[in-house]
Amino acid sequence: MNKVTIVGKKINKITSWLFSLGLGLFPVVAFGTPSQAAEKIYFIYSPLIESLDVDSLKNFAETGNVPLDLKFYLDIVGAETEERQLLQTALTRKVEIDPVLLARSLKTDEGERLLESFGQVVNIRGGRNGKYALRGAIIKSAFEEDGLTLLNVLDNLGVDVQVDLEKAFGFAKNVSTILTGTERFIDEVEQLAKQEAKFAAVADYGQRPDLRKMGIFEVEMETWQLTDQTRDRQFYAQIYRPQKPLGEKVPVILISHGLASAPERHRNLAQHLASYGFVVVAPQHPGSDLAYLEEFTAGYHRQVSDLQEFVNRPLDISFTLDELERRNGAEFGGRLDLENVGIYGHSYGGYTALAVAGAFPTPNFEQLNEDCAAEWGIFNNALLLQCRALQLSPEDYNFRDQRIQAVIAANPVNASIFGEAALSQIDIPIAVVAGSYDPATPFIFEQVRSFPWIRSEQKYLILEEGQAHVDISRLDLGITSLLDRIPRLNLPSPQLLNDYSEAIALAFFQVYTAEDDQYRAYLDPAYGQYLSQNEEFKTFMITQDSLPELEAAIAEFKQENQIDIN
């Protein structure tokens, strides 16, 4: 066994802490991390270089015995028996994931960007970016019988690696700041919602209709096959209509699905709205839907979504509205109100909804260039998708469709691709929905950051505790297994989150699309309190009235942490 090599000064408290950081960080970056095995891991903080034999980790993982060089690090960290057992388990814990999908994903634009960032911390010996070594090791391990484990990744590294502790320190500091900031703004929204609710007009929601329940109309669904000849684009749309709509005009809602999703994923919401008299139309976006992901996994595409989807998605919405106009007379008796349409968009569909609602320019190349180069960008998963838009031809695309007059953007991909310049152009009623557990469009980056930029006087920010971007019950590709391994992670029931979303969406569209003011009392933070009573996971709503306090909290956070999230 080789001994620990020390180059430079004697270890002091600072370097002890750095080695502790490096040892703690290594399992994380390696997992998120090319055929002989690596022999050593080097921890570098100039001019110090510390090394650890990989065989020592293997010995420890297999037997529980602690070799001397590993003991050196564990003693520095102050790891007690419990921590050592956790490390032993982490070294051999298998990540359940589709290896084909993983391999293809790591070769996409988003995967390259992610690996490039991690490779700045985990280098090839000598200081070169370790992204190719990391990618090769991860992919090879995932295909092997023993699967993707930390030890297998080390076995499949063809070279020794070094962990740049100075960069790792900055990495860890930013992670801590973002996690702390997320909790801070969750608490801020909660307090602001409670403050607004105190001054709300008294509304006995127990004596009012329960918006969580289905409406009085039976709902029928049909599927249209649409062809936009100007774009040579074919897609389907699902139409949900009440069997006996009341009134001369029938309000219309469009639903735009997210990345790797489909119109069917929003069936519950569509049926709920239709049961109250809305005609709901959910078009497919064929270059970024579930079918495209399946084709990507099968090797038919190099990217998870087509680059032109940034353009095609908003155009799908406008074409669908055009089709409704063409069919309005013959199929709906001319009763569809197509001059005051509402739209609900989730995730990438949130981007789509905001684009047709007036966000301009789309993309905002100036904001996007700045954010894609920012140090904190690696921590915003939504930015991986948004940065792809930089490959578009540099035009000021304007997708505003004047028929759209109200918008709900749920977990939207939006902050960087639009920025303040574009989002400030939205002047119609808008609700932005966020989830406190959302890893795909993080609350601190994609909703807290962008909400103040929207200048509409009728705007709402809704935070759902425990909401993780998607219906957890539908997760696959190994994500459910990963969540199950997180200690003390408690998640709300999908039905509870559906109740929150459907009730508030119904109230919003009744007021701003159906123009029924009887529902305005539901668009109050007090209604969020009512829905949340006796629930562990609550929903909070704030309005334009809380904007000064939210902006002050953002400014204070930025000043304290020297991080520009706005």
Coordinates of C-alpha atoms in Angstrom, one line a residue:
M1 CA 0.0 0.0 0.0
N2 CA 1.3 3.4 -0.9
K3 CA 1.5 6.0 1.8
V4 CA -0.2 9.3 1.8
T5 CA 1.9 11.9 -0.1
I6 CA 2.0 15.4 1.3
V7 CA 3.5 18.1 -0.8
G8 CA 3.7 21.5 0.8
K9 CA 2.9 22.8 4.2
K10 CA 1.9 20.9 7.3
I11 CA -1.9 20.3 7.5
N12 CA -3.6 22.9 9.6
K13 CA -7.2 23.5 10.5
I14 CA -8.0 25.1 7.1
T15 CA -6.6 22.2 5.1
S16 CA -8.2 19.7 7.5
W17 CA -11.5 21.2 6.7
L18 CA -10.8 21.1 3.0
F19 CA -9.9 17.5 3.1
S20 CA -13.1 16.8 5.0
L21 CA -14.9 18.7 2.3
G22 CA -13.2 16.7 -0.5
L23 CA -13.9 13.4 1.1
G24 CA -17.6 14.3 1.6
L25 CA -17.9 15.8 -1.9
F26 CA -16.3 12.9 -3.7
P27 CA -19.2 10.4 -3.7
V28 CA -21.5 13.1 -4.9
V29 CA -19.5 14.3 -7.9
A30 CA -18.5 10.8 -8.8
F31 CA -22.1 9.6 -9.0
G32 CA -23.1 12.6 -10.9
T33 CA -19.8 11.6 -12.6
P34 CA -13.5 6.1 -18.2
S35 CA -10.1 0.3 -18.9
Q36 CA -8.1 0.0 -16.0
A37 CA -9.1 1.2 -12.6
A38 CA -7.9 4.5 -11.1
E39 CA -5.3 3.8 -8.5
K40 CA -5.3 7.1 -6.6
I41 CA -7.6 10.0 -5.9
Y42 CA -5.7 13.3 -5.4
F43 CA -7.0 16.2 -3.4
I44 CA -5.4 19.5 -4.4
Y45 CA -5.4 22.8 -2.7
S46 CA -2.4 24.6 -4.0
P47 CA 0.4 24.1 -3.0
L48 CA -0.9 21.0 -1.1
I49 CA -1.5 17.7 -2.7
E50 CA -3.0 14.8 -0.8
S51 CA -3.7 11.3 -2.2
L52 CA -5.8 8.3 -1.3
D53 CA -5.5 4.8 -2.7
V54 CA -8.6 3.6 -4.4
D55 CA -7.8 0.1 -3.1
S56 CA -8.2 1.4 0.4
L57 CA -11.8 2.4 -0.4
K58 CA -12.5 -1.0 -2.0
N59 CA -11.1 -2.8 1.1
F60 CA -13.2 -0.6 3.4
A61 CA -16.3 -1.1 1.3
E62 CA -16.0 -4.9 1.2
T63 CA -14.8 -5.6 4.7
G64 CA -15.4 -2.6 6.9
N65 CA -11.7 -2.6 7.8
V66 CA -10.2 0.9 7.7
P67 CA -6.7 1.0 6.0
L68 CA -4.2 3.5 7.5
D69 CA -4.4 6.1 4.6
L70 CA -8.2 6.1 4.8
K71 CA -8.1 6.3 8.6
F72 CA -6.0 9.4 8.2
Y73 CA -8.9 11.1 6.3
L74 CA -11.7 9.7 8.5
D75 CA -9.9 11.0 11.6
I76 CA -9.5 14.4 10.1
V77 CA -13.2 14.5 9.3
G78 CA -14.0 13.3 12.7
A79 CA -16.2 10.5 11.3
E80 CA -17.8 8.4 14.0
T81 CA -19.1 4.8 13.6
E82 CA -22.4 5.9 12.0
E83 CA -20.7 8.2 9.5
R84 CA -18.2 5.4 8.5
Q85 CA -21.1 3.0 8.0
L86 CA -22.9 5.5 5.8
L87 CA -19.7 5.9 3.7
Q88 CA -19.3 2.1 3.4
T89 CA -22.9 1.8 2.2
A90 CA -22.5 4.7 -0.3
L91 CA -19.5 3.1 -2.0
T92 CA -21.5 0.1 -3.1
R93 CA -25.0 1.5 -3.4
K94 CA -26.5 0.8 -6.8
V95 CA -28.3 3.5 -8.7
E96 CA -31.2 2.0 -10.6
I97 CA -31.4 3.8 -14.0
D98 CA -31.9 2.9 -17.6
P99 CA -28.3 2.6 -18.9
V100 CA -29.3 3.3 -22.5
L101 CA -31.2 6.5 -21.6
L102 CA -28.3 7.5 -19.3
A103 CA -25.7 7.0 -22.0
R104 CA -27.7 9.0 -24.6
S105 CA -28.5 11.7 -22.1
L106 CA -24.9 12.3 -21.2
K107 CA -24.1 12.9 -24.9
T108 CA -26.8 15.5 -25.4
D109 CA -26.1 19.3 -25.2
E110 CA -27.5 19.3 -21.7
G111 CA -25.4 16.3 -20.7
E112 CA -22.2 17.9 -22.1
R113 CA -22.8 21.1 -20.2
L114 CA -23.4 19.3 -17.0
L115 CA -20.3 17.1 -17.3
E116 CA -18.2 20.1 -18.3
S117 CA -19.1 21.8 -15.0
F118 CA -18.4 18.7 -12.9
G119 CA -15.2 18.1 -14.8
Q120 CA -13.9 21.5 -13.6
V121 CA -13.9 20.0 -10.1
V122 CA -13.0 16.4 -10.9
N123 CA -9.9 16.7 -13.1
I124 CA -7.6 14.3 -15.0
R125 CA -4.3 14.2 -13.2
G126 CA -2.5 17.4 -14.3
G127 CA -5.5 19.6 -14.3
R128 CA -7.4 18.8 -17.5
N129 CA -11.2 18.8 -17.4
G130 CA -12.4 15.3 -16.4
K131 CA -15.7 15.3 -18.2
Y132 CA -14.8 12.6 -20.8
A133 CA -13.3 10.3 -18.1
L134 CA -16.4 10.8 -15.9
R135 CA -18.8 10.1 -18.8
G136 CA -17.1 7.0 -19.9
A137 CA -16.9 5.6 -16.4
I138 CA -20.5 6.3 -15.6
I139 CA -21.8 4.8 -18.8
K140 CA -19.6 1.6 -18.6
S141 CA -20.6 1.1 -15.0
A142 CA -24.3 1.5 -15.8
F143 CA -24.2 -1.3 -18.4
E144 CA -22.3 -3.8 -16.2
E145 CA -23.9 -6.5 -14.1
D146 CA -23.1 -4.8 -10.8
G147 CA -24.6 -1.6 -12.1
L148 CA -23.8 2.0 -11.4
T149 CA -22.0 2.3 -8.0
L150 CA -19.2 4.5 -6.9
L151 CA -16.7 1.7 -6.7
N152 CA -17.6 0.5 -10.2
V153 CA -17.1 4.1 -11.5
L154 CA -13.7 4.1 -9.9
D155 CA -12.9 0.7 -11.5
N156 CA -13.8 2.1 -14.9
L157 CA -11.8 5.2 -14.7
G158 CA -8.8 4.7 -16.9
V159 CA -6.8 7.4 -15.1
D160 CA -6.2 8.8 -11.7
V161 CA -8.3 11.8 -10.9
Q162 CA -7.7 14.9 -8.8
V163 CA -10.4 16.9 -7.0
D164 CA -9.7 20.6 -7.2
L165 CA -10.6 21.6 -3.6
E166 CA -10.6 25.3 -4.3
K167 CA -13.3 24.9 -6.9
A168 CA -15.0 22.3 -4.8
F169 CA -15.1 24.8 -1.9
G170 CA -16.8 27.3 -4.2
F171 CA -19.2 24.6 -5.4
A172 CA -20.1 23.5 -1.9
K173 CA -20.5 27.1 -0.8
N174 CA -22.9 27.9 -3.6
V175 CA -24.9 24.7 -2.9
S176 CA -25.2 25.8 0.7
T177 CA -26.3 29.3 -0.2
I178 CA -28.9 28.1 -2.7
L179 CA -30.4 25.5 -0.3
T180 CA -30.5 28.1 2.5
G181 CA -31.9 30.7 0.1
T182 CA -34.6 28.3 -1.0
E183 CA -35.7 27.6 2.6
R184 CA -35.6 31.3 3.3
F185 CA -37.9 32.2 0.4
I186 CA -40.3 29.4 1.2
D187 CA -40.6 30.9 4.7
E188 CA -40.9 34.4 3.2
V189 CA -43.8 33.4 0.9
E190 CA -45.5 31.6 3.8
Q191 CA -45.3 34.7 6.0
L192 CA -46.4 37.0 3.3
A193 CA -49.4 34.8 2.5
K194 CA -50.4 34.7 6.1
Q195 CA -50.0 38.5 6.3
E196 CA -52.2 39.1 3.3
A197 CA -54.8 36.6 4.6
K198 CA -55.2 38.6 7.8
F199 CA -56.5 41.6 5.8
A200 CA -58.7 39.6 3.5
A201 CA -62.5 40.1 3.4
V202 CA -64.3 37.5 5.4
A203 CA -65.2 34.5 3.1
D204 CA -66.8 31.4 4.6
Y205 CA -65.4 28.9 2.2
G206 CA -67.1 26.1 4.0
Q207 CA -70.4 27.6 2.9
R208 CA -69.3 28.1 -0.7
P209 CA -69.0 25.6 -3.5
D210 CA -66.0 23.3 -3.1
L211 CA -63.9 23.8 -6.1
R212 CA -62.0 20.6 -5.5
K213 CA -65.1 18.7 -6.5
M214 CA -66.1 18.1 -10.2
G215 CA -68.6 20.4 -11.7
I216 CA -72.1 19.5 -12.9
F217 CA -71.4 18.7 -16.5
E218 CA -70.5 15.4 -18.0
V219 CA -67.4 15.6 -20.1
E220 CA -66.6 14.0 -23.4
M221 CA -63.2 13.9 -25.1
E222 CA -62.2 13.6 -28.7
T223 CA -58.9 13.7 -30.5
W224 CA -58.2 15.9 -33.6
Q225 CA -55.4 15.2 -36.0
L226 CA -54.0 18.6 -37.1
T227 CA -51.7 19.5 -40.0
D228 CA -49.9 22.9 -40.2
Q229 CA -48.8 22.8 -43.9
T230 CA -46.8 26.0 -43.5
R231 CA -44.5 24.2 -41.1
D232 CA -45.0 20.7 -42.4
R233 CA -46.0 19.7 -38.9
Q234 CA -48.5 17.2 -37.8
F235 CA -49.8 16.8 -34.3
Y236 CA -52.9 15.8 -32.4
A237 CA -55.0 17.7 -29.9
Q238 CA -57.3 16.4 -27.2
I239 CA -60.6 18.3 -26.9
Y240 CA -62.6 18.1 -23.6
R241 CA -66.1 19.6 -23.8
P242 CA -69.0 19.7 -21.4
Q243 CA -72.0 18.0 -22.8
K244 CA -74.4 20.9 -22.1
P245 CA -72.5 24.2 -22.0
L246 CA -74.5 27.1 -20.7
G247 CA -74.7 30.6 -22.1
E248 CA -74.2 32.2 -25.4
K249 CA -70.4 32.0 -25.2
V250 CA -68.3 29.1 -24.0
P251 CA -64.9 29.9 -22.4
V252 CA -61.8 28.1 -23.8
I253 CA -58.7 26.9 -22.1
L254 CA -55.5 25.6 -23.7
I255 CA -53.1 23.3 -21.9
S256 CA -49.4 23.0 -23.0
H257 CA -47.6 20.0 -21.7
G258 CA -44.0 19.8 -20.5
L259 CA -40.8 18.3 -21.9
A260 CA -41.1 14.5 -22.4
S261 CA -44.7 14.7 -21.5
A262 CA -48.0 14.4 -23.4
P263 CA -51.5 15.9 -23.4
E264 CA -52.8 12.9 -21.6
R265 CA -50.7 13.8 -18.5
H266 CA -53.1 16.7 -17.9
R267 CA -56.3 14.7 -18.3
N268 CA -57.5 15.3 -14.7
L269 CA -57.1 19.1 -14.9
A270 CA -58.8 19.2 -18.3
Q271 CA -61.8 17.1 -17.2
H272 CA -62.1 19.2 -14.0
L273 CA -62.3 22.5 -16.0
A274 CA -64.6 21.0 -18.6
S275 CA -67.0 19.8 -15.9
Y276 CA -67.5 23.5 -15.0
G277 CA -68.4 24.5 -18.6
F278 CA -65.0 25.2 -20.2
V279 CA -63.9 23.7 -23.5
V280 CA -60.4 22.5 -22.9
V281 CA -57.9 21.8 -25.7
A282 CA -54.5 20.1 -25.1
P283 CA -52.3 20.0 -28.1
Q284 CA -49.3 17.7 -28.6
H285 CA -45.9 19.3 -29.1
P286 CA -44.3 16.5 -31.2
G287 CA -40.6 17.7 -31.0
S288 CA -40.5 17.6 -27.2
D289 CA -43.1 15.1 -26.0
L290 CA -43.0 11.6 -24.5
A291 CA -43.0 10.0 -27.9
Y292 CA -39.9 12.0 -28.9
L293 CA -38.1 10.9 -25.7
E294 CA -38.9 7.3 -26.5
E295 CA -37.4 7.8 -30.0
F296 CA -34.4 9.5 -28.4
T297 CA -33.9 6.5 -26.1
A298 CA -34.1 4.2 -29.2
G299 CA -31.4 6.2 -30.9
Y300 CA -33.5 8.0 -33.5
H301 CA -32.5 11.5 -32.2
R302 CA -29.3 12.9 -30.7
Q303 CA -31.1 15.3 -28.4
V304 CA -33.9 15.0 -25.8
S305 CA -35.9 17.6 -27.7
D306 CA -35.7 19.3 -31.1
L307 CA -34.0 22.7 -31.0
Q308 CA -36.8 24.3 -33.0
E309 CA -39.3 23.5 -30.3
F310 CA -38.5 26.9 -28.8
V311 CA -40.2 28.3 -31.9
N312 CA -42.7 25.5 -32.8
R313 CA -44.3 25.2 -29.4
P314 CA -45.8 28.7 -29.3
L315 CA -46.8 28.3 -33.0
D316 CA -48.6 25.1 -32.1
I317 CA -50.8 27.1 -29.7
S318 CA -51.6 29.7 -32.3
F319 CA -52.3 27.1 -34.9
T320 CA -54.7 25.3 -32.5
L321 CA -56.6 28.5 -31.9
D322 CA -56.8 29.0 -35.7
E323 CA -58.3 25.5 -36.0
L324 CA -60.8 26.2 -33.3
E325 CA -61.9 29.3 -35.2
R326 CA -62.3 27.2 -38.4
R327 CA -64.4 24.7 -36.6
N328 CA -66.3 27.0 -34.3
G329 CA -69.3 27.5 -36.5
A330 CA -69.9 23.9 -37.6
E331 CA -68.9 22.0 -34.4
F332 CA -69.6 24.5 -31.6
G333 CA -72.5 26.6 -33.1
G334 CA -70.2 29.6 -33.1
R335 CA -70.3 29.8 -29.3
L336 CA -66.6 29.5 -28.5
D337 CA -65.2 32.7 -27.0
L338 CA -61.9 32.8 -28.9
E339 CA -61.1 36.4 -28.1
N340 CA -60.6 35.8 -24.4
V341 CA -58.8 32.4 -24.1
G342 CA -56.9 31.1 -21.1
I343 CA -53.8 29.0 -21.2
Y344 CA -52.2 26.6 -18.7
G345 CA -48.6 25.6 -19.3
H346 CA -46.4 23.2 -17.2
S347 CA -42.6 23.4 -17.2
Y348 CA -41.6 23.7 -20.9
G349 CA -45.3 24.3 -21.4
G350 CA -44.9 27.2 -19.0
Y351 CA -42.4 28.7 -21.4
T352 CA -44.8 28.1 -24.2
A353 CA -47.7 29.8 -22.3
L354 CA -45.6 32.8 -21.4
A355 CA -44.4 33.3 -24.9
V356 CA -47.9 33.5 -26.4
A357 CA -48.9 35.6 -23.4
G358 CA -46.6 38.4 -24.4
A359 CA -43.0 37.7 -23.2
F360 CA -40.8 39.4 -25.8
P361 CA -38.1 39.0 -27.0
T362 CA -38.2 35.3 -27.1
P363 CA -35.4 34.2 -26.5
N364 CA -33.8 37.1 -24.7
F365 CA -30.3 36.4 -26.0
E366 CA -28.6 39.0 -23.8
Q367 CA -30.0 37.6 -20.6
L368 CA -29.5 34.1 -21.7
N369 CA -25.8 34.6 -22.6
E370 CA -25.2 36.2 -19.2
D371 CA -26.9 33.4 -17.2
C372 CA -25.4 30.5 -19.2
A373 CA -21.9 31.9 -18.2
A374 CA -22.8 32.5 -14.6
E375 CA -21.1 30.5 -11.8
W376 CA -24.4 29.5 -10.2
G377 CA -25.8 28.2 -13.5
I378 CA -24.8 24.6 -12.9
F379 CA -27.2 24.5 -9.9
N380 CA -30.3 25.4 -12.0
N381 CA -31.4 22.3 -14.0
A382 CA -33.8 24.4 -16.0
L383 CA -30.9 26.4 -17.4
L384 CA -29.6 23.2 -19.1
L385 CA -32.6 23.4 -21.4
Q386 CA -32.7 27.2 -21.7
C387 CA -29.1 27.5 -22.8
R388 CA -29.8 25.4 -25.9
A389 CA -31.8 28.3 -27.2
L390 CA -28.5 30.1 -27.8
Q391 CA -28.1 27.9 -30.9
L392 CA -31.1 29.5 -32.5
S393 CA -30.6 32.1 -35.2
P394 CA -30.3 35.5 -33.3
E395 CA -33.8 36.9 -34.1
D396 CA -36.2 38.7 -31.8
Y397 CA -39.0 36.2 -32.1
N398 CA -42.4 37.5 -31.0
F399 CA -45.1 34.9 -30.4
R400 CA -47.7 37.1 -28.7
D401 CA -51.2 35.9 -29.6
Q402 CA -53.8 38.5 -28.7
R403 CA -56.5 35.8 -28.2
I404 CA -54.7 34.7 -25.1
Q405 CA -55.9 36.9 -22.2
A406 CA -55.0 34.9 -19.0
V407 CA -52.2 32.5 -18.2
I408 CA -51.2 30.0 -15.5
A409 CA -47.5 29.1 -15.7
A410 CA -46.9 26.0 -13.5
N411 CA -43.2 25.3 -12.7
P412 CA -42.3 27.3 -15.7
V413 CA -38.9 27.3 -17.6
N414 CA -38.6 31.0 -17.9
A415 CA -36.2 33.2 -15.9
S416 CA -33.1 33.1 -18.2
I417 CA -34.7 32.6 -21.6
F418 CA -37.0 35.6 -21.0
G419 CA -35.3 37.8 -18.3
E420 CA -36.9 40.9 -16.9
A421 CA -37.0 42.7 -20.3
A422 CA -39.3 40.0 -21.8
L423 CA -41.4 39.1 -18.8
S424 CA -42.1 42.8 -18.1
Q425 CA -44.1 42.9 -21.3
I426 CA -46.8 40.6 -19.9
D427 CA -49.8 42.7 -19.0
I428 CA -52.6 40.1 -18.7
P429 CA -53.7 38.3 -15.5
I430 CA -51.2 35.6 -14.6
A431 CA -50.6 33.0 -11.9
V432 CA -47.2 31.4 -11.4
V433 CA -47.1 28.0 -9.6
A434 CA -44.0 26.7 -7.8
G435 CA -43.1 23.6 -5.9
S436 CA -40.9 23.6 -2.8
Y437 CA -39.2 20.3 -3.8
D438 CA -38.9 21.1 -7.5
P439 CA -35.4 20.0 -8.8
A440 CA -36.2 20.7 -12.5
T441 CA -37.3 24.3 -12.3
P442 CA -35.9 25.4 -8.8
F443 CA -38.1 27.8 -6.9
I444 CA -35.3 30.2 -6.1
F445 CA -34.2 30.5 -9.7
E446 CA -37.3 30.1 -11.8
Q447 CA -40.2 31.5 -9.8
V448 CA -38.9 33.7 -6.9
R449 CA -36.4 35.4 -9.3
S450 CA -38.8 36.0 -12.1
F451 CA -42.1 36.8 -10.4
P452 CA -41.2 40.5 -9.6
W453 CA -40.3 41.1 -13.3
I454 CA -43.9 40.5 -14.4
R455 CA -45.7 43.8 -14.5
S456 CA -49.3 42.6 -14.7
E457 CA -51.5 44.2 -12.0
Q458 CA -53.4 40.9 -11.6
K459 CA -50.7 38.4 -10.7
Y460 CA -50.4 35.6 -8.2
L461 CA -47.6 33.4 -6.9
I462 CA -48.7 30.0 -5.6
L463 CA -46.3 27.8 -3.7
E464 CA -47.1 24.1 -3.1
E465 CA -45.2 22.5 -0.3
G466 CA -43.7 19.1 -1.3
Q467 CA -44.5 19.5 -4.9
A468 CA -41.6 18.1 -7.0
H469 CA -42.4 19.3 -10.5
V470 CA -44.2 16.1 -11.6
D471 CA -46.6 13.6 -10.2
I472 CA -44.3 11.5 -8.0
S473 CA -46.5 8.4 -8.6
R474 CA -45.5 8.6 -12.3
L475 CA -41.8 8.8 -11.9
D476 CA -39.7 6.1 -13.6
L477 CA -36.1 5.8 -15.0
G478 CA -34.8 5.0 -11.5
I479 CA -35.9 8.3 -10.0
T480 CA -38.4 6.7 -7.7
S481 CA -35.7 4.4 -6.4
L482 CA -33.4 7.3 -5.7
L483 CA -36.1 9.2 -3.8
D484 CA -36.8 6.1 -1.7
R485 CA -33.2 6.2 -0.6
I486 CA -33.3 9.7 0.7
P487 CA -33.6 9.5 4.5
R488 CA -36.5 11.3 6.2
L489 CA -38.0 12.4 2.8
N490 CA -41.7 12.7 3.1
L491 CA -43.9 13.5 0.1
P492 CA -47.5 14.7 -0.2
S493 CA -50.1 12.6 -1.9
P494 CA -50.6 13.3 -5.6
Q495 CA -54.3 13.8 -4.9
L496 CA -53.6 16.6 -2.4
L497 CA -51.5 18.5 -4.9
N498 CA -54.1 17.9 -7.6
D499 CA -56.8 19.3 -5.3
Y500 CA -54.7 22.5 -4.8
S501 CA -53.9 22.9 -8.5
E502 CA -57.4 22.2 -9.8
A503 CA -59.2 24.4 -7.3
I504 CA -57.0 27.4 -7.8
A505 CA -56.8 27.0 -11.6
L506 CA -60.6 26.8 -11.8
A507 CA -61.0 29.9 -9.7
F508 CA -58.5 31.8 -11.8
F509 CA -60.0 30.9 -15.1
Q510 CA -63.6 31.5 -13.9
V511 CA -62.6 35.1 -13.0
Y512 CA -60.3 36.0 -15.9
T513 CA -61.6 33.8 -18.8
A514 CA -65.2 33.1 -18.0
E515 CA -65.5 36.5 -16.4
D516 CA -67.5 35.2 -13.5
D517 CA -66.7 37.5 -10.6
Q518 CA -68.4 35.2 -8.1
Y519 CA -65.2 33.2 -7.9
R520 CA -62.9 36.2 -7.1
A521 CA -63.1 35.4 -3.4
Y522 CA -61.2 32.2 -4.1
L523 CA -58.2 34.2 -5.5
D524 CA -57.1 35.2 -2.1
P525 CA -54.3 33.9 0.2
A526 CA -57.0 33.0 2.7
Y527 CA -58.3 30.4 0.3
G528 CA -54.9 28.7 0.3
Q529 CA -55.1 28.6 4.1
Y530 CA -58.6 27.0 3.9
L531 CA -57.4 24.4 1.4
S532 CA -54.4 23.6 3.6
Q533 CA -56.1 23.3 7.0
N534 CA -55.1 20.2 8.8
E535 CA -52.6 19.3 6.0
E536 CA -48.9 18.7 6.6
F537 CA -48.1 20.0 3.1
K538 CA -49.7 23.3 2.5
T539 CA -50.2 25.8 -0.3
F540 CA -49.5 29.5 -0.1
M541 CA -50.7 32.3 -2.3
I542 CA -49.4 35.9 -2.5
T543 CA -50.5 38.7 -4.8
Q544 CA -49.2 41.9 -6.2
D545 CA -49.7 43.4 -2.7
S546 CA -46.7 41.5 -1.3
L547 CA -44.3 42.5 -4.1
P548 CA -42.5 45.2 -2.2
E549 CA -41.7 42.8 0.7
L550 CA -40.6 40.1 -1.7
E551 CA -38.3 42.4 -3.7
A552 CA -36.8 43.6 -0.4
A553 CA -36.1 40.0 0.7
I554 CA -34.4 39.3 -2.7
A555 CA -32.2 42.4 -2.5
E556 CA -31.2 41.5 1.1
F557 CA -30.4 37.9 0.1
K558 CA -28.2 39.1 -2.8
Q559 CA -26.3 41.6 -0.7
E560 CA -25.7 39.1 2.1
N561 CA -24.4 36.3 -0.2
Q562 CA -22.9 38.2 -3.2
I563 CA -24.9 36.1 -5.5
D564 CA -26.8 37.6 -8.4
I565 CA -30.0 35.7 -8.8
N566 CA -31.9 38.7 -10.1

